[in-house]
mmCIF file with all atom_site columns, C-alpha atoms and ligand atoms in Angstrom:
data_model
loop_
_atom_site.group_PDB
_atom_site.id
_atom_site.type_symbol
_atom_site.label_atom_id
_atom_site.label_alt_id
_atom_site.label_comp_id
_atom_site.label_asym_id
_atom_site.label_entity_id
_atom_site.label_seq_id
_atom_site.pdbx_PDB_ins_code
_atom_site.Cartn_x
_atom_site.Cartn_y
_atom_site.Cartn_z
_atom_site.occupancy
_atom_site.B_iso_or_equiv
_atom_site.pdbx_formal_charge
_atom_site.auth_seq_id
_atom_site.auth_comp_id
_atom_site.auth_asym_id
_atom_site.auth_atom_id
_atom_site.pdbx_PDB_model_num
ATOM   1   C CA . UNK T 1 1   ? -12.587 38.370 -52.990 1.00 51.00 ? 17  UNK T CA 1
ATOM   2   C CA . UNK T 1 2   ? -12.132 38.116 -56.616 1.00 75.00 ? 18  UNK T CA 1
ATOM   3   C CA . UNK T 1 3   ? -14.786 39.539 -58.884 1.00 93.00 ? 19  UNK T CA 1
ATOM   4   C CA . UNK T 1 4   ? -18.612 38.392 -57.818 1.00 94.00 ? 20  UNK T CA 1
ATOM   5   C CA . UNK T 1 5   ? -18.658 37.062 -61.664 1.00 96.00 ? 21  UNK T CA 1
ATOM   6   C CA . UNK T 1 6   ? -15.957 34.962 -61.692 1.00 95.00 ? 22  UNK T CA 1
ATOM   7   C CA . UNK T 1 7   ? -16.191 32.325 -58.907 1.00 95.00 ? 23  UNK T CA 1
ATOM   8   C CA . UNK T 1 8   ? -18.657 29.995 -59.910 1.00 96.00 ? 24  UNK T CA 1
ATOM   9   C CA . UNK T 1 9   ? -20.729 29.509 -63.610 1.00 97.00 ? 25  UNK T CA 1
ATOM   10  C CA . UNK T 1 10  ? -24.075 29.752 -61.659 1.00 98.00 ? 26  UNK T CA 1
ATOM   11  C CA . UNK T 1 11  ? -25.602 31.020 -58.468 1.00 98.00 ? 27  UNK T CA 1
ATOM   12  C CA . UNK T 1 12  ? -28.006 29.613 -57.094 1.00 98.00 ? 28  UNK T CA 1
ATOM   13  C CA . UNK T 1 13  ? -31.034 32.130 -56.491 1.00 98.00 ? 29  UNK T CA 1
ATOM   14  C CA . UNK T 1 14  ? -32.882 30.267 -53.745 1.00 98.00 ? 30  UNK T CA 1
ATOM   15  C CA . UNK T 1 15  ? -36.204 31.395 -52.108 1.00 97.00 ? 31  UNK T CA 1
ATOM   16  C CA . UNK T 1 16  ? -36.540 30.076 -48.663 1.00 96.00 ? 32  UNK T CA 1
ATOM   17  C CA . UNK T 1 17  ? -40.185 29.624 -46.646 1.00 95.00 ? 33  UNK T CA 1
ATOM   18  C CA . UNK T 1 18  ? -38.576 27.505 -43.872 1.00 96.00 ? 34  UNK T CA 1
ATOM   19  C CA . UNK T 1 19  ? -35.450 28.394 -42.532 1.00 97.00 ? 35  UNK T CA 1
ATOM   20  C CA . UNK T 1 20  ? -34.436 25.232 -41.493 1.00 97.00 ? 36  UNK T CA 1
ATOM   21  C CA . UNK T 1 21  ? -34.064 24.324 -44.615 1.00 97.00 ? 37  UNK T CA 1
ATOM   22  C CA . UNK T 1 22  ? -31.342 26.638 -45.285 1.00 98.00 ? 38  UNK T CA 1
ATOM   23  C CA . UNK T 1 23  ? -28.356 25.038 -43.970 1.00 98.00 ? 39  UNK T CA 1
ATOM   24  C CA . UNK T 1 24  ? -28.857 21.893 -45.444 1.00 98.00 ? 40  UNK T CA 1
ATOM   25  C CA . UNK T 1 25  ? -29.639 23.301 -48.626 1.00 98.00 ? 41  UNK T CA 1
ATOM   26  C CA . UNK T 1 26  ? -26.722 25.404 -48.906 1.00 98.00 ? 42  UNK T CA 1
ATOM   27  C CA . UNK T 1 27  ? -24.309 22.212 -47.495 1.00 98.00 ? 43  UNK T CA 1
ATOM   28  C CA . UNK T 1 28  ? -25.632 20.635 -50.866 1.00 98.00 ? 44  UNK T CA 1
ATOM   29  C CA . UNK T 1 29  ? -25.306 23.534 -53.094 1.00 98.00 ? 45  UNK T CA 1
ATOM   30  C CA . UNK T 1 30  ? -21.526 23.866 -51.503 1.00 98.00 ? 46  UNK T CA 1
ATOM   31  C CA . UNK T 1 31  ? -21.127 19.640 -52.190 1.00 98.00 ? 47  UNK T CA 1
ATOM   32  C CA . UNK T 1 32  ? -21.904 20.027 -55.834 1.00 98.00 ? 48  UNK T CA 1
ATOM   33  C CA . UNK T 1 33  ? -19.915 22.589 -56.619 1.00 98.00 ? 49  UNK T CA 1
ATOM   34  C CA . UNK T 1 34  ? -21.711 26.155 -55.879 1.00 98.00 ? 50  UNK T CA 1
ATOM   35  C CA . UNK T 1 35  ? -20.543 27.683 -52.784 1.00 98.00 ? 51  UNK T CA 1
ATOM   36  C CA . UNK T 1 36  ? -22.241 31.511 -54.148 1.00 98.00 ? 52  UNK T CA 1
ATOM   37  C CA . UNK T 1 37  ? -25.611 31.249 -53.043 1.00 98.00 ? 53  UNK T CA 1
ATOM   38  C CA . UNK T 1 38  ? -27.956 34.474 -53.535 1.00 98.00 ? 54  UNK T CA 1
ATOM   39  C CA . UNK T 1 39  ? -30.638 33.790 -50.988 1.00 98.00 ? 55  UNK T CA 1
ATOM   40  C CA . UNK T 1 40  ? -34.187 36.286 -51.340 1.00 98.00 ? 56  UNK T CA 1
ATOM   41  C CA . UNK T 1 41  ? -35.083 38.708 -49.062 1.00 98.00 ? 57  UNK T CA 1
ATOM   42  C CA . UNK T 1 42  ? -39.358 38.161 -50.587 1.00 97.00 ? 58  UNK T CA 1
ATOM   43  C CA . UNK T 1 43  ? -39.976 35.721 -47.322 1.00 97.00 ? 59  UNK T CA 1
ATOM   44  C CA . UNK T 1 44  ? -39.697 36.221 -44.425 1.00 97.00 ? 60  UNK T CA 1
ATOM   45  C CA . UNK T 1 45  ? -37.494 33.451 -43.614 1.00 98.00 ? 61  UNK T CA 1
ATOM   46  C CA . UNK T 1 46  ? -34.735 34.798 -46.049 1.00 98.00 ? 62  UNK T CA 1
ATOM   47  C CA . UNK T 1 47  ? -32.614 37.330 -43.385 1.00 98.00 ? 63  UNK T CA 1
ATOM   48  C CA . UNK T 1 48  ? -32.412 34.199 -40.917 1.00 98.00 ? 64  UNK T CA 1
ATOM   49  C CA . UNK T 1 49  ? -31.212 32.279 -43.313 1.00 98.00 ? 65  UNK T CA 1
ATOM   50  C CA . UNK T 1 50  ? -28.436 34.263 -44.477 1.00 98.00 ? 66  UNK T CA 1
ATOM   51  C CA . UNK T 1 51  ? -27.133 34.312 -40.863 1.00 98.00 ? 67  UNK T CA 1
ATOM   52  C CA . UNK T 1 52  ? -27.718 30.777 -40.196 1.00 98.00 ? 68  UNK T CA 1
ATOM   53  C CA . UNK T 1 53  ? -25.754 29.826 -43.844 1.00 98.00 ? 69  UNK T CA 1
ATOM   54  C CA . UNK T 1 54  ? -23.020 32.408 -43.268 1.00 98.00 ? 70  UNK T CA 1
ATOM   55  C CA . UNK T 1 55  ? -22.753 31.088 -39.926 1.00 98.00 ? 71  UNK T CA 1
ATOM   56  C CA . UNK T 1 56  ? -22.555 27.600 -39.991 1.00 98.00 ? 72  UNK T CA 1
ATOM   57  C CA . UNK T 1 57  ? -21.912 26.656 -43.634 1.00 98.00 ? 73  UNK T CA 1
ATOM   58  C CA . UNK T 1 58  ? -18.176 26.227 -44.470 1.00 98.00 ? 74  UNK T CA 1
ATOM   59  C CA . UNK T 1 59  ? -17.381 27.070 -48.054 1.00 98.00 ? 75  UNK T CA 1
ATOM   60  C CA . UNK T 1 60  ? -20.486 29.103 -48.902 1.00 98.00 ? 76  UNK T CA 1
ATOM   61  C CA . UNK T 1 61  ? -20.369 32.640 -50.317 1.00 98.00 ? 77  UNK T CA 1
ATOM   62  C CA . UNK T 1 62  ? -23.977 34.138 -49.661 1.00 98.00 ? 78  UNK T CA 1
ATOM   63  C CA . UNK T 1 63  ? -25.253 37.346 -50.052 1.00 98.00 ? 79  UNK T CA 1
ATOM   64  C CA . UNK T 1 64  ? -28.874 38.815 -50.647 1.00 98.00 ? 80  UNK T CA 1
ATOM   65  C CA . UNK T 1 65  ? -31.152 38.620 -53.673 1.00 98.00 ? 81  UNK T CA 1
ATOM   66  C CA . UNK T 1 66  ? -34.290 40.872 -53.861 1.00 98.00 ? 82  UNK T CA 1
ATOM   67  C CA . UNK T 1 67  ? -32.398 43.808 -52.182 1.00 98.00 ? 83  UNK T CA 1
ATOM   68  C CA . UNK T 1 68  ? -35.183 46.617 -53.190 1.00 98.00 ? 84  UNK T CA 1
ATOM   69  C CA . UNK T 1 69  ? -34.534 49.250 -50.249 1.00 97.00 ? 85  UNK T CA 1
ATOM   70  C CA . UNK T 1 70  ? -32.025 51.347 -48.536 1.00 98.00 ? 86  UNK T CA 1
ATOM   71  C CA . UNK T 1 71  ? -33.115 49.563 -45.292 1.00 97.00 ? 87  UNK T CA 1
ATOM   72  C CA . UNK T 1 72  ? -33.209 46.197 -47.030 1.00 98.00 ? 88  UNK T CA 1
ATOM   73  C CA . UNK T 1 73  ? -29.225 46.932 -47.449 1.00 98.00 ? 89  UNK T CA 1
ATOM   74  C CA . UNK T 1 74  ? -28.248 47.601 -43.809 1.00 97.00 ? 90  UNK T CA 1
ATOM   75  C CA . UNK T 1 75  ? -30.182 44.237 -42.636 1.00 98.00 ? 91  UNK T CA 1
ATOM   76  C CA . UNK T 1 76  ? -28.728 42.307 -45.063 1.00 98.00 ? 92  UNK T CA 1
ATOM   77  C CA . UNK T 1 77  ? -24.941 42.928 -44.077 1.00 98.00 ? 93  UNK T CA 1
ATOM   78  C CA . UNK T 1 78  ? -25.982 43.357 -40.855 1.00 98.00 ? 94  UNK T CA 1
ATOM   79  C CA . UNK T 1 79  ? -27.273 39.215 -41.423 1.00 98.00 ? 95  UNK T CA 1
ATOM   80  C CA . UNK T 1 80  ? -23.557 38.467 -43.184 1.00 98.00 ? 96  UNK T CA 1
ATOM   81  C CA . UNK T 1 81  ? -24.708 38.873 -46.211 1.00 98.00 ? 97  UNK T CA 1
ATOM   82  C CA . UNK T 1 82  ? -21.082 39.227 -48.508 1.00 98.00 ? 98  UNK T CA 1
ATOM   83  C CA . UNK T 1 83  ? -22.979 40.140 -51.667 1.00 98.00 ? 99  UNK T CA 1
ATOM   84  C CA . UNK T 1 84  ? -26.094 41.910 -52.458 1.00 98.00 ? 100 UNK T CA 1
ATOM   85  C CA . UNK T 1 85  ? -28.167 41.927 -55.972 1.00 98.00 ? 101 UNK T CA 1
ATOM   86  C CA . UNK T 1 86  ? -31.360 43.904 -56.985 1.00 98.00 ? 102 UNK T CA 1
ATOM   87  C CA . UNK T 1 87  ? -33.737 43.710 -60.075 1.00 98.00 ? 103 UNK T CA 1
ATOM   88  C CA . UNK T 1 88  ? -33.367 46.806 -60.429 1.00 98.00 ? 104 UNK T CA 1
ATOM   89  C CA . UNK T 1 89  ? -30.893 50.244 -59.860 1.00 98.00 ? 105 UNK T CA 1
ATOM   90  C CA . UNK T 1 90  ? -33.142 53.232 -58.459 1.00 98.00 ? 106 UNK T CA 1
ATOM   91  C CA . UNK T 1 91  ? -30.318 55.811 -57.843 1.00 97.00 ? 107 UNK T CA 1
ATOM   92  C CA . UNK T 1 92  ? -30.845 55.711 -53.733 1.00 98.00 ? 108 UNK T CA 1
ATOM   93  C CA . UNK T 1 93  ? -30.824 52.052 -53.550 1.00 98.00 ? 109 UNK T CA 1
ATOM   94  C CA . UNK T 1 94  ? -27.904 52.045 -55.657 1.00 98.00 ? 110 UNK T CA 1
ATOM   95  C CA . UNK T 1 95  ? -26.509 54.891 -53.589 1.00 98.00 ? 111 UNK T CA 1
ATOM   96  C CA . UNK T 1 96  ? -26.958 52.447 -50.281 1.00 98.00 ? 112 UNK T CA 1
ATOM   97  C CA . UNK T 1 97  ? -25.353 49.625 -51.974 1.00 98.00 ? 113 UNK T CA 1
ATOM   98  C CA . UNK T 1 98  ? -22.250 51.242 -52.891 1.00 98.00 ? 114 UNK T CA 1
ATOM   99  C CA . UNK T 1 99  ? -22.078 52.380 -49.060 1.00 98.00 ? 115 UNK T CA 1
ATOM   100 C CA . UNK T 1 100 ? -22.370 48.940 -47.890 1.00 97.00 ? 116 UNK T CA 1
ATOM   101 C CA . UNK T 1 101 ? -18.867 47.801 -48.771 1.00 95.00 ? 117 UNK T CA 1
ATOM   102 C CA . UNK T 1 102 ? -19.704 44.587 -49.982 1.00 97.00 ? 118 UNK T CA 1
ATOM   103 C CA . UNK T 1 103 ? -19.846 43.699 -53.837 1.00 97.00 ? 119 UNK T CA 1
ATOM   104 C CA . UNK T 1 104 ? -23.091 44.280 -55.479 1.00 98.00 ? 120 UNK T CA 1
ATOM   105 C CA . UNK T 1 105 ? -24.971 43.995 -58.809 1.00 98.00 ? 121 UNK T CA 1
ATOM   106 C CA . UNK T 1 106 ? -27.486 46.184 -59.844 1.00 98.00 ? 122 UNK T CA 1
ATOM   107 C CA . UNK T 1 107 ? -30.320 44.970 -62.111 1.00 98.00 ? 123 UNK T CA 1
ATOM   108 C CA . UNK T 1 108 ? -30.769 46.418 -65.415 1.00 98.00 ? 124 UNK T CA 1
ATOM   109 C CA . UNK T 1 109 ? -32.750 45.673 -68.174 1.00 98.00 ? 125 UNK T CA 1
ATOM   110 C CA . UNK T 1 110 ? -31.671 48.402 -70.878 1.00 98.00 ? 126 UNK T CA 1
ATOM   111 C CA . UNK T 1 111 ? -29.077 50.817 -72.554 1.00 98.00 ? 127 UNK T CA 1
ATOM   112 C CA . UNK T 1 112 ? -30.069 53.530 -70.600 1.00 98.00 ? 128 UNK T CA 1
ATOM   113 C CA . UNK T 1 113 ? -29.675 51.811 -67.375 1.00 98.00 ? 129 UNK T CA 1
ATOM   114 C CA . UNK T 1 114 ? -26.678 50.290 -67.878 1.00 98.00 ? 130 UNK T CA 1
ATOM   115 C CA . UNK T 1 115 ? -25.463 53.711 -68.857 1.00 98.00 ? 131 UNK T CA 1
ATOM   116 C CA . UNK T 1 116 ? -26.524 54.889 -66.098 1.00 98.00 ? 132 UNK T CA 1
ATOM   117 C CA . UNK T 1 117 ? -24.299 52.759 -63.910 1.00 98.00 ? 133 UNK T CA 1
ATOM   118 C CA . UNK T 1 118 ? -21.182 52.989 -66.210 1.00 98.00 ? 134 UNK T CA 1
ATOM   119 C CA . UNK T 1 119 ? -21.277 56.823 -65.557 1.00 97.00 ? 135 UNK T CA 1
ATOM   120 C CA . UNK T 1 120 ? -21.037 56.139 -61.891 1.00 97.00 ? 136 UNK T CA 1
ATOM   121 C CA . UNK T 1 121 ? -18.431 53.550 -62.407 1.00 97.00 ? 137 UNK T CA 1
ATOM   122 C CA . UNK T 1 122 ? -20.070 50.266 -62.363 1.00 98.00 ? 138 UNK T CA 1
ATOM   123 C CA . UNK T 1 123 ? -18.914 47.570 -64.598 1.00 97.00 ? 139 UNK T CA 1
ATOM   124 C CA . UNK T 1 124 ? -20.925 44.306 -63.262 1.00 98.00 ? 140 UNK T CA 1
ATOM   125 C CA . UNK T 1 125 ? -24.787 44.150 -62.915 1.00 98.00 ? 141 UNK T CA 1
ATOM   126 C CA . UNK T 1 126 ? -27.556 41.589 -63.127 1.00 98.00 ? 142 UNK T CA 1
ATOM   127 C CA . UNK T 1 127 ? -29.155 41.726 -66.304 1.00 98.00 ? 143 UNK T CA 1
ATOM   128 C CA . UNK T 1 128 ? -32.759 40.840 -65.044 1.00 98.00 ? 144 UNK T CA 1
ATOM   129 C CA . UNK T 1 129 ? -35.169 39.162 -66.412 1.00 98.00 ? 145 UNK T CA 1
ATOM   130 C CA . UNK T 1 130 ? -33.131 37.925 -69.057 1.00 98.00 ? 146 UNK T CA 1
ATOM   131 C CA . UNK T 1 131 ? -35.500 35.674 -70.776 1.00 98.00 ? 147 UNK T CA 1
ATOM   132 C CA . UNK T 1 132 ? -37.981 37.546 -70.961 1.00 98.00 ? 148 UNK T CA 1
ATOM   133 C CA . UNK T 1 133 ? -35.898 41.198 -71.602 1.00 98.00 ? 149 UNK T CA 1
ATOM   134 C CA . UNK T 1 134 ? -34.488 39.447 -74.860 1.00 97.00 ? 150 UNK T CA 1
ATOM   135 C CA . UNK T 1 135 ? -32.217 36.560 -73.889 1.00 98.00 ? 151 UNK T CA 1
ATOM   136 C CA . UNK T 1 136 ? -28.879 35.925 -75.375 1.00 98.00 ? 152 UNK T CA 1
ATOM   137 C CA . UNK T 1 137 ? -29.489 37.862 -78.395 1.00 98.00 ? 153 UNK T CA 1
ATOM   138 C CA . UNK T 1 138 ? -30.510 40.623 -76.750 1.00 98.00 ? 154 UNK T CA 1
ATOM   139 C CA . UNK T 1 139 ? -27.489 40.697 -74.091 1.00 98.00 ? 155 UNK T CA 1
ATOM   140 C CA . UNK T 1 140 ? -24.864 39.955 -77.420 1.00 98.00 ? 156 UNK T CA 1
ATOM   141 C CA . UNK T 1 141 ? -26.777 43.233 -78.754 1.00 98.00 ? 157 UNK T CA 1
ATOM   142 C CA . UNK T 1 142 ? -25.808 45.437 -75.739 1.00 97.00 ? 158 UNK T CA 1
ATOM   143 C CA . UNK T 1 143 ? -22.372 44.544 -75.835 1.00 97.00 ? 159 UNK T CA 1
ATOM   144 C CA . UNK T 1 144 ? -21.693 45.996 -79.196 1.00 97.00 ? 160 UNK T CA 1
ATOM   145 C CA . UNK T 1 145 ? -21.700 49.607 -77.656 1.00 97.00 ? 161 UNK T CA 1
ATOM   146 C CA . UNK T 1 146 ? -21.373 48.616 -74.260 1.00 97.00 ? 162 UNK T CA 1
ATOM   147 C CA . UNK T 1 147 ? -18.599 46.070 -73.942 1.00 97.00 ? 163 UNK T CA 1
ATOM   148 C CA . UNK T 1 148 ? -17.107 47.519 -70.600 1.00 97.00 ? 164 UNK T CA 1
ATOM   149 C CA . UNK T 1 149 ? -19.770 45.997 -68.546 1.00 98.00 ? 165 UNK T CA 1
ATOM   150 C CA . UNK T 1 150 ? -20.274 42.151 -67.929 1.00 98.00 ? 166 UNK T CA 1
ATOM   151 C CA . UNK T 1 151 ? -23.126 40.837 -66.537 1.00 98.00 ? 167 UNK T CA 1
ATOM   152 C CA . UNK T 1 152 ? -24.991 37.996 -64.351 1.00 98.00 ? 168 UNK T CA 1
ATOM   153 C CA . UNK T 1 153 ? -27.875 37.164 -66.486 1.00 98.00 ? 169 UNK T CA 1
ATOM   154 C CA . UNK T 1 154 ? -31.371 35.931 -64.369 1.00 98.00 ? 170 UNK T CA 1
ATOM   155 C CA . UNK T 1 155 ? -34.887 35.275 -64.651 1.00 98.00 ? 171 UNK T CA 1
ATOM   156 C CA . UNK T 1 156 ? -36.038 32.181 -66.663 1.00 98.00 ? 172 UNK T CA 1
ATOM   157 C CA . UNK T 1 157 ? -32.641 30.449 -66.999 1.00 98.00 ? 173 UNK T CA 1
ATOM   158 C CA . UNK T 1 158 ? -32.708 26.881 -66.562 1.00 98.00 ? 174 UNK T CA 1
ATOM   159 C CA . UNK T 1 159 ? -29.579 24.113 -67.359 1.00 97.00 ? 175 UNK T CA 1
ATOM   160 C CA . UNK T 1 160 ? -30.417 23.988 -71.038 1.00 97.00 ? 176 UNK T CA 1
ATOM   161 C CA . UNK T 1 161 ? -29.976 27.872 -71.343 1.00 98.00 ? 177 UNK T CA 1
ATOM   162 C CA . UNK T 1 162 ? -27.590 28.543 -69.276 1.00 98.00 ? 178 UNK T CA 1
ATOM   163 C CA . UNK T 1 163 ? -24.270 27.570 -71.649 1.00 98.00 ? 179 UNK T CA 1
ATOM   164 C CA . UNK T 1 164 ? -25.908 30.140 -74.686 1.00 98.00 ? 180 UNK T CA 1
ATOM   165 C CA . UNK T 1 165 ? -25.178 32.885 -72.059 1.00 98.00 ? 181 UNK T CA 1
ATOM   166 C CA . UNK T 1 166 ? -21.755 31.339 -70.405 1.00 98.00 ? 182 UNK T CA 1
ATOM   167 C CA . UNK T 1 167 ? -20.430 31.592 -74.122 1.00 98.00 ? 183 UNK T CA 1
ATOM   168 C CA . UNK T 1 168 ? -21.215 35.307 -74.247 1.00 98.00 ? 184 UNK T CA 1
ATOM   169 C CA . UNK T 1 169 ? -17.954 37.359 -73.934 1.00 97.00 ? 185 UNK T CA 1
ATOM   170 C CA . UNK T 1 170 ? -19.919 39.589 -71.927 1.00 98.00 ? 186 UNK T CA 1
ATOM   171 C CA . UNK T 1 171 ? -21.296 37.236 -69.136 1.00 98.00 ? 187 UNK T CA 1
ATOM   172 C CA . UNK T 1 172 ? -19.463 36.521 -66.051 1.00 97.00 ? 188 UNK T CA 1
ATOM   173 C CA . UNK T 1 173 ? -22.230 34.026 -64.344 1.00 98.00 ? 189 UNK T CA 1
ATOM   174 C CA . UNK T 1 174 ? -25.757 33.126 -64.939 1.00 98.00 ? 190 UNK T CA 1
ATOM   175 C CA . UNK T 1 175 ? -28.085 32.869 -61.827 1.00 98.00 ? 191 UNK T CA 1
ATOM   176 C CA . UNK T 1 176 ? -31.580 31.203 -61.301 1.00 98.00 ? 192 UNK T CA 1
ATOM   177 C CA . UNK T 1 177 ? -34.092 29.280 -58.895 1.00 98.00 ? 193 UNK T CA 1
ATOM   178 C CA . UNK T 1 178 ? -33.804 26.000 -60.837 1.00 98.00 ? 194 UNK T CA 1
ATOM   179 C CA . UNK T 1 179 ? -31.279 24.743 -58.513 1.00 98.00 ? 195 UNK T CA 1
ATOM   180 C CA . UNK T 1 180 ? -33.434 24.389 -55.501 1.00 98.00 ? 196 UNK T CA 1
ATOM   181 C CA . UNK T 1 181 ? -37.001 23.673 -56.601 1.00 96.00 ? 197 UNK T CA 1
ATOM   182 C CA . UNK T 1 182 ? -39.617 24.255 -54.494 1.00 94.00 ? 198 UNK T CA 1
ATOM   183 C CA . UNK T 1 183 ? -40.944 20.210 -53.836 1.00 95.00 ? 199 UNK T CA 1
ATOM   184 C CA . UNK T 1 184 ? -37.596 19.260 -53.345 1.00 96.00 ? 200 UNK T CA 1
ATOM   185 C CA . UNK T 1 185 ? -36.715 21.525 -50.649 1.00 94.00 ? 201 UNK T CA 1
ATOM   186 C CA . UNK T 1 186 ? -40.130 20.776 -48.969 1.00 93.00 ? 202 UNK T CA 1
ATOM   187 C CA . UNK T 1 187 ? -39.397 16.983 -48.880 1.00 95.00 ? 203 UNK T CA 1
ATOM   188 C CA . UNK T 1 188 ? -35.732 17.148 -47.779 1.00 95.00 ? 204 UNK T CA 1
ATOM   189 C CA . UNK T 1 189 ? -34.053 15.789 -50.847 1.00 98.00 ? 205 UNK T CA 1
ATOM   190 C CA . UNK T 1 190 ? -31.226 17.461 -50.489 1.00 98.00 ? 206 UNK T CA 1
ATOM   191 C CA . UNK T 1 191 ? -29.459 14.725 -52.794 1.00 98.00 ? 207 UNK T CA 1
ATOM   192 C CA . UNK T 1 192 ? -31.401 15.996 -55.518 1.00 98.00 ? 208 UNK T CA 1
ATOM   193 C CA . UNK T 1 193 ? -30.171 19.424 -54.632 1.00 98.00 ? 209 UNK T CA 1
ATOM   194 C CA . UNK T 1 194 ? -26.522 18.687 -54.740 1.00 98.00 ? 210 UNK T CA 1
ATOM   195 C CA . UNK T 1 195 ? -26.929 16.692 -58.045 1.00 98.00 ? 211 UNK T CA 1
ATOM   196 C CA . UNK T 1 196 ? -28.451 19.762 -59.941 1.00 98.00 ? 212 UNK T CA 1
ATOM   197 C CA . UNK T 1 197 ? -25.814 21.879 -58.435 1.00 98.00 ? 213 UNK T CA 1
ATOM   198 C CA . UNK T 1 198 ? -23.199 19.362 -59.581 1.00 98.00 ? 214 UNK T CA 1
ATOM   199 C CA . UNK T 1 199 ? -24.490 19.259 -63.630 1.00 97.00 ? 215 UNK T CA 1
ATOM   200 C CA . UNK T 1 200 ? -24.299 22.942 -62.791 1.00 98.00 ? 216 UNK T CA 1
ATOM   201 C CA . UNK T 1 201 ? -20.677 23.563 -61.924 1.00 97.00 ? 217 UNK T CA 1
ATOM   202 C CA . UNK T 1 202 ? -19.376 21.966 -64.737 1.00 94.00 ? 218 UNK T CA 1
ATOM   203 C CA . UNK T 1 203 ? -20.982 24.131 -67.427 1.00 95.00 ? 219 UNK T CA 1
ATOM   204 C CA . UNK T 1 204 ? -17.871 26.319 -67.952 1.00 80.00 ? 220 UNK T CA 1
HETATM 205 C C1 . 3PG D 2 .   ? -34.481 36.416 -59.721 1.00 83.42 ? 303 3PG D C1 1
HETATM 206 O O1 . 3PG D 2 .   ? -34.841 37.116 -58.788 1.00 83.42 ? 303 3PG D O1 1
HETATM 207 O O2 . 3PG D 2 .   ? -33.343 36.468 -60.167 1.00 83.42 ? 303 3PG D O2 1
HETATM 208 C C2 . 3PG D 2 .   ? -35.487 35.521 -60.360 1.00 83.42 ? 303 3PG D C2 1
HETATM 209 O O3 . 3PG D 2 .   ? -36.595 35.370 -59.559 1.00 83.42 ? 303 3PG D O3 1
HETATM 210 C C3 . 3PG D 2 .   ? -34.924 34.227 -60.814 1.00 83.42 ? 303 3PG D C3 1
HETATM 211 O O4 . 3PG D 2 .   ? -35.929 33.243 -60.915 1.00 83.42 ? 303 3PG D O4 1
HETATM 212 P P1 . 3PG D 2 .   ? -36.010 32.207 -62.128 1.00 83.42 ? 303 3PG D P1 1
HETATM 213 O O5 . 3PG D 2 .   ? -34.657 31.622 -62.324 1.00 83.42 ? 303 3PG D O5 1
HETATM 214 O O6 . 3PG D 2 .   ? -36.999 31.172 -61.655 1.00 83.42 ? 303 3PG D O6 1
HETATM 215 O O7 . 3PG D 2 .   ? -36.523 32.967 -63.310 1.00 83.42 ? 303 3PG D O7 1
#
């Protein structure tokens, strides 16, 4: 596939307790216009429902979110996961990751880690958590010696914030849980679902 970064303006970062939920959720995400769907490995449910999305939705890209071990990256692909992203880069997760032969995005937060990655020959990463690291500003900032790299911001990005970073030359994608909150996944209202998606798609 084309770059990670490139096919859609937002991915979903969804966090599933009950994996029946997943399907549906991800038919709605794929209706309004996101088929990349980065679905959490912090519950339990979150392995299932990678296999049950990659499975049985048509149109959906998903991979795994919250990938923080070596063994976390086997199960993942194993699941049919086609992408995997972490908060952060130790050097043996990093080292699994690049194994796995899927795309991936390492998290970084500074100039040293993105360094760090660039050395090995990395140019796309997840710049977590981007609100709170420094935001836009602080992403513009890193470019300036780093321009090489592009990155999915995530962590506090919400529909109002998300265009600041889309208009950065150095962001590919911005990712974040906003899509699929919590009560409306717990009632079913997957209509609600596919409408935030939709507003979402069209932002670039
Ligand atoms: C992540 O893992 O990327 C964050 O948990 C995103 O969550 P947020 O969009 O609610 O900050």
């Amino acid at each position: 596939m084309s770059s990670l970064l490139d096919l859609a303006p937002v991915v979903p970062v969804v966090v599933i307790d009950d994996v029946g939920t997943a399907v549906p959720m991800a038919r709605a995400l794929v209706a309004g216009g996101l088929p990349v769907i980065e679905v959490t490995l912090r519950t339990e449910a979150g392995l299932e429902s990678i296999r049950r999305i990659a499975a049985e939705v048509e149109g959906a890209v998903v991979g795994a979110g919250t990938v923080r071990r070596p063994a976390d990256v086997e199960a993942a692909v194993e699941a049919g996961s086609r992408f995997l992203v972490s908060p952060g880069s130790p050097a043996a997760l990093v080292d699994a990751m690049a194994e796995s032969g899927v795309p991936f995005l390492p998290g970084v937060a500074t100039a040293t880690e993105v360094m760090a990655l660039f050395e090995r020959g990395l140019r796309e990463m997840k710049f977590f958590p981007a609100e709170q690291a420094g935001g836009v500003n602080y992403l513009k900032a890193l470019g300036g010696p780093l321009p090489e790299v592009r990155f999915c911001p995530t962590g506090g990005i919400r529909l109002a914030t998300a265009p600041s970073y889309l208009a950065l030359p150095n962001v590919g994608c911005v990712g974040g849980t906003w899509l699929t909150p919590a009560d409306a996944l717990a009632a079913g209202d997957y209509a609600a679902i596919e409408k935030l998606a939709a507003e979402a798609a069209t932002l670039r």
